[in-house]
């Protein structure tokens, strides 16, 4: 399974994801949080769900970005491109996945700042290929094993939380999840995107 959280504060975005991949009885480590190449600015994707769907969607997206005559200049435009590729993969693979007893369940969080964005932006993409944007009264998204860390975030996190504190809350939400289930664990990936677009 997975635990992913992205927090949008007034100073930027904090993203944290575990790296556990479960295949039957096997457990491996693979990143779920990655930067997007081929854009003017900085952007990242973070996903939970079937790894094969994620890899295919991201590959198609990166290929389109390489071939595009005009690059997206707003994060929402990049999100639209991702959704288009996700719908394409759904058309190609959903029937075969269902026959194999698997569901088309990719959830994605996409954030960053591109050339024409005023600040860092954060969006959540559903398996159907539709999206929502973070807001002042709803400043975070989680996916995967969400129930264990959510109370920590709901009680302590606001849009005005400073980024160092947001990192701590993201970690506490992860740790509460890790302590409660056996398919979320270290190592973790953490990324900070400031409003000026710089990544750490």
PDB file of N, CA, C and O in Angstrom, residues 7-15 41-44 75 111-114 117-122 163-164 167 191-200:
ATOM      1  N   UNK A   7       1.034  19.069   1.456  1.00  0.00           N
ATOM      2  CA  UNK A   7       0.484  20.168   2.247  1.00  0.00           C
ATOM      3  C   UNK A   7       0.790  21.483   1.550  1.00  0.00           C
ATOM      4  O   UNK A   7       1.947  21.769   1.223  1.00  0.00           O
ATOM      5  N   UNK A   8      -0.257  22.282   1.332  1.00  0.00           N
ATOM      6  CA  UNK A   8      -0.094  23.590   0.694  1.00  0.00           C
ATOM      7  C   UNK A   8      -0.199  24.663   1.774  1.00  0.00           C
ATOM      8  O   UNK A   8      -1.254  24.836   2.376  1.00  0.00           O
ATOM      9  N   UNK A   9       0.899  25.361   2.030  1.00  0.00           N
ATOM     10  CA  UNK A   9       0.900  26.462   2.982  1.00  0.00           C
ATOM     11  C   UNK A   9       1.042  27.776   2.231  1.00  0.00           C
ATOM     12  O   UNK A   9       1.294  27.788   1.024  1.00  0.00           O
ATOM     13  N   UNK A  10       0.929  28.877   2.968  1.00  0.00           N
ATOM     14  CA  UNK A  10       1.050  30.176   2.311  1.00  0.00           C
ATOM     15  C   UNK A  10       2.469  30.443   1.810  1.00  0.00           C
ATOM     16  O   UNK A  10       2.680  31.341   0.993  1.00  0.00           O
ATOM     17  N   UNK A  11       3.437  29.631   2.257  1.00  0.00           N
ATOM     18  CA  UNK A  11       4.828  29.810   1.830  1.00  0.00           C
ATOM     19  C   UNK A  11       5.303  28.776   0.819  1.00  0.00           C
ATOM     20  O   UNK A  11       6.424  28.873   0.319  1.00  0.00           O
ATOM     21  N   UNK A  12       4.486  27.772   0.528  1.00  0.00           N
ATOM     22  CA  UNK A  12       4.887  26.745  -0.421  1.00  0.00           C
ATOM     23  C   UNK A  12       4.258  25.406  -0.104  1.00  0.00           C
ATOM     24  O   UNK A  12       3.274  25.329   0.645  1.00  0.00           O
ATOM     25  N   UNK A  13       4.831  24.354  -0.666  1.00  0.00           N
ATOM     26  CA  UNK A  13       4.257  23.014  -0.596  1.00  0.00           C
ATOM     27  C   UNK A  13       5.255  22.048   0.029  1.00  0.00           C
ATOM     28  O   UNK A  13       6.446  22.086  -0.276  1.00  0.00           O
ATOM     29  N   UNK A  14       4.743  21.173   0.885  1.00  0.00           N
ATOM     30  CA  UNK A  14       5.508  20.065   1.453  1.00  0.00           C
ATOM     31  C   UNK A  14       4.899  18.773   0.925  1.00  0.00           C
ATOM     32  O   UNK A  14       3.682  18.591   0.987  1.00  0.00           O
ATOM     33  N   UNK A  15       5.719  17.884   0.399  1.00  0.00           N
ATOM     34  CA  UNK A  15       5.242  16.583  -0.084  1.00  0.00           C
ATOM     35  C   UNK A  15       6.064  15.477   0.567  1.00  0.00           C
ATOM     36  O   UNK A  15       7.290  15.591   0.665  1.00  0.00           O
ATOM     37  N   UNK A  41       9.874  25.679 -15.334  1.00  0.00           N
ATOM     38  CA  UNK A  41       9.595  25.875 -13.925  1.00  0.00           C
ATOM     39  C   UNK A  41       9.836  24.566 -13.192  1.00  0.00           C
ATOM     40  O   UNK A  41      10.621  23.728 -13.652  1.00  0.00           O
ATOM     41  N   UNK A  42       9.182  24.393 -12.065  1.00  0.00           N
ATOM     42  CA  UNK A  42       9.335  23.166 -11.288  1.00  0.00           C
ATOM     43  C   UNK A  42       7.985  22.533 -11.041  1.00  0.00           C
ATOM     44  O   UNK A  42       6.995  23.222 -10.789  1.00  0.00           O
ATOM     45  N   UNK A  43       7.941  21.207 -11.109  1.00  0.00           N
ATOM     46  CA  UNK A  43       6.706  20.468 -10.872  1.00  0.00           C
ATOM     47  C   UNK A  43       7.060  19.072 -10.384  1.00  0.00           C
ATOM     48  O   UNK A  43       8.129  18.546 -10.694  1.00  0.00           O
ATOM     49  N   UNK A  44       6.146  18.485  -9.630  1.00  0.00           N
ATOM     50  CA  UNK A  44       6.335  17.121  -9.144  1.00  0.00           C
ATOM     51  C   UNK A  44       5.031  16.346  -9.247  1.00  0.00           C
ATOM     52  O   UNK A  44       3.945  16.927  -9.280  1.00  0.00           O
ATOM     53  N   UNK A  75       0.529  25.224 -13.674  1.00  0.00           N
ATOM     54  CA  UNK A  75       0.453  23.850 -13.178  1.00  0.00           C
ATOM     55  C   UNK A  75      -0.853  23.186 -13.602  1.00  0.00           C
ATOM     56  O   UNK A  75      -0.870  22.006 -13.953  1.00  0.00           O
ATOM     57  N   UNK A 111       2.024  19.148  -8.092  1.00  0.00           N
ATOM     58  CA  UNK A 111       2.232  20.493  -7.575  1.00  0.00           C
ATOM     59  C   UNK A 111       3.486  21.123  -8.129  1.00  0.00           C
ATOM     60  O   UNK A 111       4.254  20.499  -8.864  1.00  0.00           O
ATOM     61  N   UNK A 112       3.693  22.371  -7.773  1.00  0.00           N
ATOM     62  CA  UNK A 112       4.870  23.106  -8.204  1.00  0.00           C
ATOM     63  C   UNK A 112       4.517  24.503  -8.658  1.00  0.00           C
ATOM     64  O   UNK A 112       3.415  25.011  -8.396  1.00  0.00           O
ATOM     65  N   UNK A 113       5.455  25.119  -9.350  1.00  0.00           N
ATOM     66  CA  UNK A 113       5.223  26.452  -9.909  1.00  0.00           C
ATOM     67  C   UNK A 113       5.836  26.521 -11.292  1.00  0.00           C
ATOM     68  O   UNK A 113       7.047  26.341 -11.447  1.00  0.00           O
ATOM     69  N   UNK A 114       5.001  26.786 -12.286  1.00  0.00           N
ATOM     70  CA  UNK A 114       5.483  26.973 -13.650  1.00  0.00           C
ATOM     71  C   UNK A 114       5.561  28.465 -13.975  1.00  0.00           C
ATOM     72  O   UNK A 114       5.238  29.314 -13.148  1.00  0.00           O
ATOM     73  N   UNK A 117       2.591  30.880 -13.154  1.00  0.00           N
ATOM     74  CA  UNK A 117       1.922  30.771 -11.855  1.00  0.00           C
ATOM     75  C   UNK A 117       2.426  31.864 -10.924  1.00  0.00           C
ATOM     76  O   UNK A 117       3.618  32.179 -10.908  1.00  0.00           O
ATOM     77  N   UNK A 118       1.531  32.429 -10.132  1.00  0.00           N
ATOM     78  CA  UNK A 118       1.924  33.464  -9.177  1.00  0.00           C
ATOM     79  C   UNK A 118       2.617  32.888  -7.951  1.00  0.00           C
ATOM     80  O   UNK A 118       3.382  33.579  -7.277  1.00  0.00           O
ATOM     81  N   UNK A 119       2.329  31.634  -7.659  1.00  0.00           N
ATOM     82  CA  UNK A 119       2.909  30.965  -6.496  1.00  0.00           C
ATOM     83  C   UNK A 119       2.838  29.460  -6.740  1.00  0.00           C
ATOM     84  O   UNK A 119       2.311  29.017  -7.762  1.00  0.00           O
ATOM     85  N   UNK A 120       3.374  28.689  -5.818  1.00  0.00           N
ATOM     86  CA  UNK A 120       3.273  27.238  -5.929  1.00  0.00           C
ATOM     87  C   UNK A 120       1.801  26.823  -5.851  1.00  0.00           C
ATOM     88  O   UNK A 120       1.030  27.382  -5.070  1.00  0.00           O
ATOM     89  N   UNK A 121       1.431  25.832  -6.669  1.00  0.00           N
ATOM     90  CA  UNK A 121       0.045  25.363  -6.753  1.00  0.00           C
ATOM     91  C   UNK A 121       0.004  23.861  -6.490  1.00  0.00           C
ATOM     92  O   UNK A 121       0.978  23.148  -6.754  1.00  0.00           O
ATOM     93  N   UNK A 122      -1.161  23.364  -6.025  1.00  0.00           N
ATOM     94  CA  UNK A 122      -1.296  21.951  -5.676  1.00  0.00           C
ATOM     95  C   UNK A 122      -2.651  21.418  -6.120  1.00  0.00           C
ATOM     96  O   UNK A 122      -3.681  22.049  -5.857  1.00  0.00           O
ATOM     97  N   UNK A 163       6.344  26.261   7.031  1.00  0.00           N
ATOM     98  CA  UNK A 163       6.780  25.050   6.325  1.00  0.00           C
ATOM     99  C   UNK A 163       7.538  24.061   7.210  1.00  0.00           C
ATOM    100  O   UNK A 163       7.301  22.852   7.111  1.00  0.00           O
ATOM    101  N   UNK A 164       8.446  24.496   8.101  1.00  0.00           N
ATOM    102  CA  UNK A 164       9.104  23.510   8.974  1.00  0.00           C
ATOM    103  C   UNK A 164       8.110  22.735   9.836  1.00  0.00           C
ATOM    104  O   UNK A 164       8.264  21.521  10.025  1.00  0.00           O
ATOM    105  N   UNK A 167       6.326  20.188   7.648  1.00  0.00           N
ATOM    106  CA  UNK A 167       7.157  18.991   7.463  1.00  0.00           C
ATOM    107  C   UNK A 167       6.990  18.059   8.659  1.00  0.00           C
ATOM    108  O   UNK A 167       6.816  16.841   8.507  1.00  0.00           O
ATOM    109  N   UNK A 191       9.858  16.393  -0.231  1.00  0.00           N
ATOM    110  CA  UNK A 191      10.186  17.477  -1.159  1.00  0.00           C
ATOM    111  C   UNK A 191       9.501  18.751  -0.690  1.00  0.00           C
ATOM    112  O   UNK A 191       8.337  18.717  -0.287  1.00  0.00           O
ATOM    113  N   UNK A 192      10.212  19.866  -0.733  1.00  0.00           N
ATOM    114  CA  UNK A 192       9.651  21.171  -0.414  1.00  0.00           C
ATOM    115  C   UNK A 192       9.734  22.048  -1.651  1.00  0.00           C
ATOM    116  O   UNK A 192      10.795  22.150  -2.277  1.00  0.00           O
ATOM    117  N   UNK A 193       8.623  22.669  -2.001  1.00  0.00           N
ATOM    118  CA  UNK A 193       8.580  23.599  -3.134  1.00  0.00           C
ATOM    119  C   UNK A 193       8.150  24.963  -2.617  1.00  0.00           C
ATOM    120  O   UNK A 193       7.005  25.137  -2.186  1.00  0.00           O
ATOM    121  N   UNK A 194       9.059  25.920  -2.627  1.00  0.00           N
ATOM    122  CA  UNK A 194       8.758  27.269  -2.163  1.00  0.00           C
ATOM    123  C   UNK A 194       7.937  28.013  -3.212  1.00  0.00           C
ATOM    124  O   UNK A 194       7.861  27.603  -4.375  1.00  0.00           O
ATOM    125  N   UNK A 195       7.350  29.116  -2.804  1.00  0.00           N
ATOM    126  CA  UNK A 195       6.532  29.890  -3.733  1.00  0.00           C
ATOM    127  C   UNK A 195       7.330  30.470  -4.893  1.00  0.00           C
ATOM    128  O   UNK A 195       6.761  30.813  -5.929  1.00  0.00           O
ATOM    129  N   UNK A 196       8.655  30.581  -4.723  1.00  0.00           N
ATOM    130  CA  UNK A 196       9.476  31.058  -5.838  1.00  0.00           C
ATOM    131  C   UNK A 196       9.821  29.933  -6.812  1.00  0.00           C
ATOM    132  O   UNK A 196      10.518  30.149  -7.809  1.00  0.00           O
ATOM    133  N   UNK A 197       9.355  28.707  -6.530  1.00  0.00           N
ATOM    134  CA  UNK A 197       9.576  27.587  -7.429  1.00  0.00           C
ATOM    135  C   UNK A 197      10.789  26.758  -7.093  1.00  0.00           C
ATOM    136  O   UNK A 197      11.041  25.729  -7.748  1.00  0.00           O
ATOM    137  N   UNK A 198      11.575  27.143  -6.101  1.00  0.00           N
ATOM    138  CA  UNK A 198      12.766  26.371  -5.746  1.00  0.00           C
ATOM    139  C   UNK A 198      12.361  25.096  -5.012  1.00  0.00           C
ATOM    140  O   UNK A 198      11.427  25.079  -4.214  1.00  0.00           O
ATOM    141  N   UNK A 199      13.085  24.009  -5.318  1.00  0.00           N
ATOM    142  CA  UNK A 199      12.818  22.701  -4.718  1.00  0.00           C
ATOM    143  C   UNK A 199      13.925  22.335  -3.747  1.00  0.00           C
ATOM    144  O   UNK A 199      15.103  22.606  -3.991  1.00  0.00           O
ATOM    145  N   UNK A 200      13.552  21.672  -2.658  1.00  0.00           N
ATOM    146  CA  UNK A 200      14.511  21.111  -1.705  1.00  0.00           C
ATOM    147  C   UNK A 200      14.087  19.702  -1.349  1.00  0.00           C
ATOM    148  O   UNK A 200      12.929  19.376  -1.360  1.00  0.00           O
TER     149      UNK A 200
END
